[in-house]
Amino acid sequence: MRLILMRHAKSDWDGMCSDHERPLSQRGKRAAPKIGTYLKELGYIPEQAIISDSTRTRETNALVAEAWPDVVPVRLEAKLYHASAAMMFEVLKSATAQTVLVVGHNPGIAAFAEAMVSQPPEHGRFFDYPTCATTVVDFDISDWRELEIGTGQVLDFIIPREL
């Protein structure tokens, strides 16, 4: 099974709306498609997306997915809005596809990424997980209900500034 774990792209802090409704900034709108193209070029295309129901995660997912040849089914998950690593773990165990994209928020997503891998990538930004950071992780399981902490093998870690 493969997990693509992504933090939402850079959001706008204009203060005119609630945190939940904050949209992406112009920088975020430029970064997300780059990540989508990068994932496509390496063949890391999900079969299912489970994303926080916030505006910035929905916008990130839509912009990332524009690069992909097929529509990826999306499940909006309110539990992922500012979720802890433990909540992300529980949500992922309900996934049904072999390759799953999860789009969420810090600090939970950084903690979740760190908890899920057996060996972190040698990258200076992995532990703070900046906006639109993306980790691709493989697990030697046949069903997400078999998922265990610390068993994932990192295939890739990328941030938009590297593209």
C-alpha positions as YAML, in Angstrom:
chain: A
units: angstrom
residues:
- id: 1
  name: MET
  ca: [0.00, 0.00, 0.00]
- id: 2
  name: ARG
  ca: [1.19, 3.53, -0.70]
- id: 3
  name: LEU
  ca: [0.51, 6.73, 1.22]
- id: 4
  name: ILE
  ca: [1.03, 10.20, -0.21]
- id: 5
  name: LEU
  ca: [0.99, 12.53, 2.78]
- id: 6
  name: MET
  ca: [0.67, 16.23, 1.95]
- id: 7
  name: ARG
  ca: [0.33, 19.41, 3.95]
- id: 8
  name: HIS
  ca: [-1.91, 22.03, 2.35]
- id: 9
  name: ALA
  ca: [-0.23, 24.72, 0.25]
- id: 10
  name: LYS
  ca: [0.47, 28.22, 1.63]
- id: 11
  name: SER
  ca: [-2.71, 29.90, 2.79]
- id: 12
  name: ASP
  ca: [-3.78, 33.53, 2.83]
- id: 13
  name: TRP
  ca: [-3.69, 35.30, 6.20]
- id: 14
  name: ASP
  ca: [-5.79, 38.34, 5.32]
- id: 15
  name: GLY
  ca: [-7.92, 37.82, 8.46]
- id: 16
  name: MET
  ca: [-11.22, 38.35, 6.65]
- id: 17
  name: CYS
  ca: [-12.54, 34.85, 7.30]
- id: 18
  name: SER
  ca: [-12.40, 32.01, 9.81]
- id: 19
  name: ASP
  ca: [-9.37, 29.74, 9.96]
- id: 20
  name: HIS
  ca: [-11.42, 26.91, 8.47]
- id: 21
  name: GLU
  ca: [-12.36, 29.05, 5.46]
- id: 22
  name: ARG
  ca: [-8.91, 30.52, 4.75]
- id: 23
  name: PRO
  ca: [-8.10, 30.16, 1.03]
- id: 24
  name: LEU
  ca: [-4.72, 29.61, -0.56]
- id: 25
  name: SER
  ca: [-2.38, 32.53, -1.15]
- id: 26
  name: GLN
  ca: [-0.99, 33.25, -4.61]
- id: 27
  name: ARG
  ca: [2.18, 31.42, -3.58]
- id: 28
  name: GLY
  ca: [0.12, 28.40, -2.58]
- id: 29
  name: LYS
  ca: [-1.76, 28.49, -5.87]
- id: 30
  name: ARG
  ca: [1.59, 28.34, -7.71]
- id: 31
  name: ALA
  ca: [3.10, 25.61, -5.51]
- id: 32
  name: ALA
  ca: [0.31, 23.02, -5.52]
- id: 33
  name: PRO
  ca: [0.31, 22.35, -9.30]
- id: 34
  name: LYS
  ca: [4.09, 21.88, -9.20]
- id: 35
  name: ILE
  ca: [3.67, 19.11, -6.63]
- id: 36
  name: GLY
  ca: [0.92, 17.52, -8.74]
- id: 37
  name: THR
  ca: [3.16, 17.50, -11.82]
- id: 38
  name: TYR
  ca: [6.07, 16.12, -9.82]
- id: 39
  name: LEU
  ca: [3.93, 13.26, -8.48]
- id: 40
  name: LYS
  ca: [2.63, 12.51, -11.98]
- id: 41
  name: GLU
  ca: [6.13, 12.43, -13.48]
- id: 42
  name: LEU
  ca: [7.21, 9.85, -10.89]
- id: 43
  name: GLY
  ca: [4.05, 7.77, -11.19]
- id: 44
  name: TYR
  ca: [2.81, 8.62, -7.69]
- id: 45
  name: ILE
  ca: [-0.85, 9.11, -8.51]
- id: 46
  name: PRO
  ca: [-3.41, 8.21, -5.84]
- id: 47
  name: GLU
  ca: [-6.54, 6.18, -6.38]
- id: 48
  name: GLN
  ca: [-8.30, 7.88, -3.46]
- id: 49
  name: ALA
  ca: [-7.88, 11.23, -1.70]
- id: 50
  name: ILE
  ca: [-8.92, 11.77, 1.90]
- id: 51
  name: ILE
  ca: [-8.66, 15.42, 2.79]
- id: 52
  name: SER
  ca: [-9.53, 17.84, 5.53]
- id: 53
  name: ASP
  ca: [-12.72, 19.74, 4.78]
- id: 54
  name: SER
  ca: [-11.05, 23.17, 5.13]
- id: 55
  name: THR
  ca: [-10.97, 25.53, 2.16]
- id: 56
  name: ARG
  ca: [-7.16, 25.48, 1.86]
- id: 57
  name: THR
  ca: [-6.94, 21.67, 1.79]
- id: 58
  name: ARG
  ca: [-9.75, 21.41, -0.76]
- id: 59
  name: GLU
  ca: [-8.06, 24.03, -2.96]
- id: 60
  name: THR
  ca: [-4.68, 22.30, -2.60]
- id: 61
  name: ASN
  ca: [-6.13, 18.97, -3.63]
- id: 62
  name: ALA
  ca: [-7.94, 20.47, -6.64]
- id: 63
  name: LEU
  ca: [-4.78, 22.20, -7.91]
- id: 64
  name: VAL
  ca: [-2.55, 19.16, -7.34]
- id: 65
  name: ALA
  ca: [-5.02, 16.87, -9.11]
- id: 66
  name: GLU
  ca: [-5.14, 19.05, -12.25]
- id: 67
  name: ALA
  ca: [-1.89, 17.38, -13.36]
- id: 68
  name: TRP
  ca: [-3.29, 13.87, -13.18]
- id: 69
  name: PRO
  ca: [-4.84, 12.07, -16.16]
- id: 70
  name: ASP
  ca: [-7.89, 10.75, -14.29]
- id: 71
  name: VAL
  ca: [-10.25, 12.09, -11.66]
- id: 72
  name: VAL
  ca: [-9.30, 10.81, -8.20]
- id: 73
  name: PRO
  ca: [-12.27, 10.20, -5.88]
- id: 74
  name: VAL
  ca: [-12.18, 12.59, -2.91]
- id: 75
  name: ARG
  ca: [-13.51, 12.02, 0.58]
- id: 76
  name: LEU
  ca: [-13.80, 15.19, 2.64]
- id: 77
  name: GLU
  ca: [-13.03, 14.31, 6.24]
- id: 78
  name: ALA
  ca: [-13.87, 16.84, 8.97]
- id: 79
  name: LYS
  ca: [-11.83, 14.79, 11.45]
- id: 80
  name: LEU
  ca: [-8.67, 15.77, 9.55]
- id: 81
  name: TYR
  ca: [-9.11, 19.49, 10.26]
- id: 82
  name: HIS
  ca: [-6.21, 20.17, 12.67]
- id: 83
  name: ALA
  ca: [-6.12, 16.46, 13.48]
- id: 84
  name: SER
  ca: [-3.58, 14.83, 15.74]
- id: 85
  name: ALA
  ca: [-1.30, 12.11, 14.40]
- id: 86
  name: ALA
  ca: [-3.47, 9.55, 16.21]
- id: 87
  name: MET
  ca: [-6.62, 10.79, 14.46]
- id: 88
  name: MET
  ca: [-4.87, 10.72, 11.07]
- id: 89
  name: PHE
  ca: [-3.83, 7.13, 11.77]
- id: 90
  name: GLU
  ca: [-7.45, 6.16, 12.48]
- id: 91
  name: VAL
  ca: [-8.76, 7.93, 9.38]
- id: 92
  name: LEU
  ca: [-6.15, 6.29, 7.14]
- id: 93
  name: LYS
  ca: [-7.12, 2.85, 8.41]
- id: 94
  name: SER
  ca: [-10.53, 3.42, 6.79]
- id: 95
  name: ALA
  ca: [-9.04, 4.00, 3.32]
- id: 96
  name: THR
  ca: [-10.12, 1.63, 0.56]
- id: 97
  name: ALA
  ca: [-7.63, 2.19, -2.28]
- id: 98
  name: GLN
  ca: [-4.09, 0.87, -2.64]
- id: 99
  name: THR
  ca: [-2.59, 4.34, -3.14]
- id: 100
  name: VAL
  ca: [-4.07, 7.05, -0.93]
- id: 101
  name: LEU
  ca: [-3.46, 10.78, -0.73]
- id: 102
  name: VAL
  ca: [-4.07, 12.44, 2.65]
- id: 103
  name: VAL
  ca: [-4.06, 16.25, 2.75]
- id: 104
  name: GLY
  ca: [-4.00, 17.84, 6.19]
- id: 105
  name: HIS
  ca: [-2.55, 20.44, 8.53]
- id: 106
  name: ASN
  ca: [0.41, 21.00, 10.82]
- id: 107
  name: PRO
  ca: [1.39, 20.18, 13.47]
- id: 108
  name: GLY
  ca: [-0.50, 16.89, 13.14]
- id: 109
  name: ILE
  ca: [0.69, 16.01, 9.67]
- id: 110
  name: ALA
  ca: [4.36, 16.45, 10.59]
- id: 111
  name: ALA
  ca: [3.91, 14.26, 13.66]
- id: 112
  name: PHE
  ca: [2.01, 11.68, 11.62]
- id: 113
  name: ALA
  ca: [4.68, 11.55, 8.91]
- id: 114
  name: GLU
  ca: [7.39, 11.09, 11.51]
- id: 115
  name: ALA
  ca: [5.43, 8.39, 13.36]
- id: 116
  name: MET
  ca: [4.62, 6.34, 10.28]
- id: 117
  name: VAL
  ca: [8.10, 5.88, 8.82]
- id: 118
  name: SER
  ca: [10.75, 3.45, 9.97]
- id: 119
  name: GLN
  ca: [13.52, 5.83, 8.87]
- id: 120
  name: PRO
  ca: [12.95, 9.52, 8.11]
- id: 121
  name: PRO
  ca: [14.34, 10.93, 4.88]
- id: 122
  name: GLU
  ca: [17.60, 12.84, 5.04]
- id: 123
  name: HIS
  ca: [16.00, 16.19, 4.43]
- id: 124
  name: GLY
  ca: [16.27, 19.27, 6.62]
- id: 125
  name: ARG
  ca: [12.58, 20.16, 6.29]
- id: 126
  name: PHE
  ca: [10.96, 16.79, 7.00]
- id: 127
  name: PHE
  ca: [10.38, 17.39, 10.70]
- id: 128
  name: ASP
  ca: [8.78, 20.84, 10.35]
- id: 129
  name: TYR
  ca: [6.83, 19.85, 7.22]
- id: 130
  name: PRO
  ca: [6.44, 23.20, 5.43]
- id: 131
  name: THR
  ca: [3.39, 24.06, 3.34]
- id: 132
  name: CYS
  ca: [2.77, 21.62, 0.49]
- id: 133
  name: ALA
  ca: [5.50, 19.28, 1.76]
- id: 134
  name: THR
  ca: [4.77, 15.80, 0.44]
- id: 135
  name: THR
  ca: [6.02, 12.39, 1.54]
- id: 136
  name: VAL
  ca: [5.46, 9.19, -0.41]
- id: 137
  name: VAL
  ca: [5.57, 6.11, 1.81]
- id: 138
  name: ASP
  ca: [5.13, 2.41, 1.05]
- id: 139
  name: PHE
  ca: [3.80, -0.12, 3.56]
- id: 140
  name: ASP
  ca: [4.13, -3.90, 3.29]
- id: 141
  name: ILE
  ca: [0.44, -4.57, 4.01]
- id: 142
  name: SER
  ca: [-2.53, -5.65, 1.91]
- id: 143
  name: ASP
  ca: [-5.22, -3.66, 3.75]
- id: 144
  name: TRP
  ca: [-5.07, -0.30, 5.54]
- id: 145
  name: ARG
  ca: [-6.60, -1.92, 8.63]
- id: 146
  name: GLU
  ca: [-3.24, -3.73, 9.03]
- id: 147
  name: LEU
  ca: [-1.39, -0.41, 9.30]
- id: 148
  name: GLU
  ca: [1.16, -0.09, 12.13]
- id: 149
  name: ILE
  ca: [3.17, 2.85, 13.41]
- id: 150
  name: GLY
  ca: [6.80, 3.05, 12.26]
- id: 151
  name: THR
  ca: [6.57, 0.54, 9.42]
- id: 152
  name: GLY
  ca: [6.58, 2.77, 6.31]
- id: 153
  name: GLN
  ca: [9.47, 3.02, 3.85]
- id: 154
  name: VAL
  ca: [9.97, 6.53, 2.48]
- id: 155
  name: LEU
  ca: [10.17, 6.65, -1.30]
- id: 156
  name: ASP
  ca: [10.24, 10.41, -1.64]
- id: 157
  name: PHE
  ca: [9.98, 13.72, 0.20]
- id: 158
  name: ILE
  ca: [9.62, 17.00, -1.67]
- id: 159
  name: ILE
  ca: [8.82, 20.63, -0.96]
- id: 160
  name: PRO
  ca: [7.71, 23.15, -3.61]
- id: 161
  name: ARG
  ca: [10.87, 25.28, -3.39]
- id: 162
  name: GLU
  ca: [12.84, 22.34, -4.79]
- id: 163
  name: LEU
  ca: [10.78, 22.27, -7.98]
...
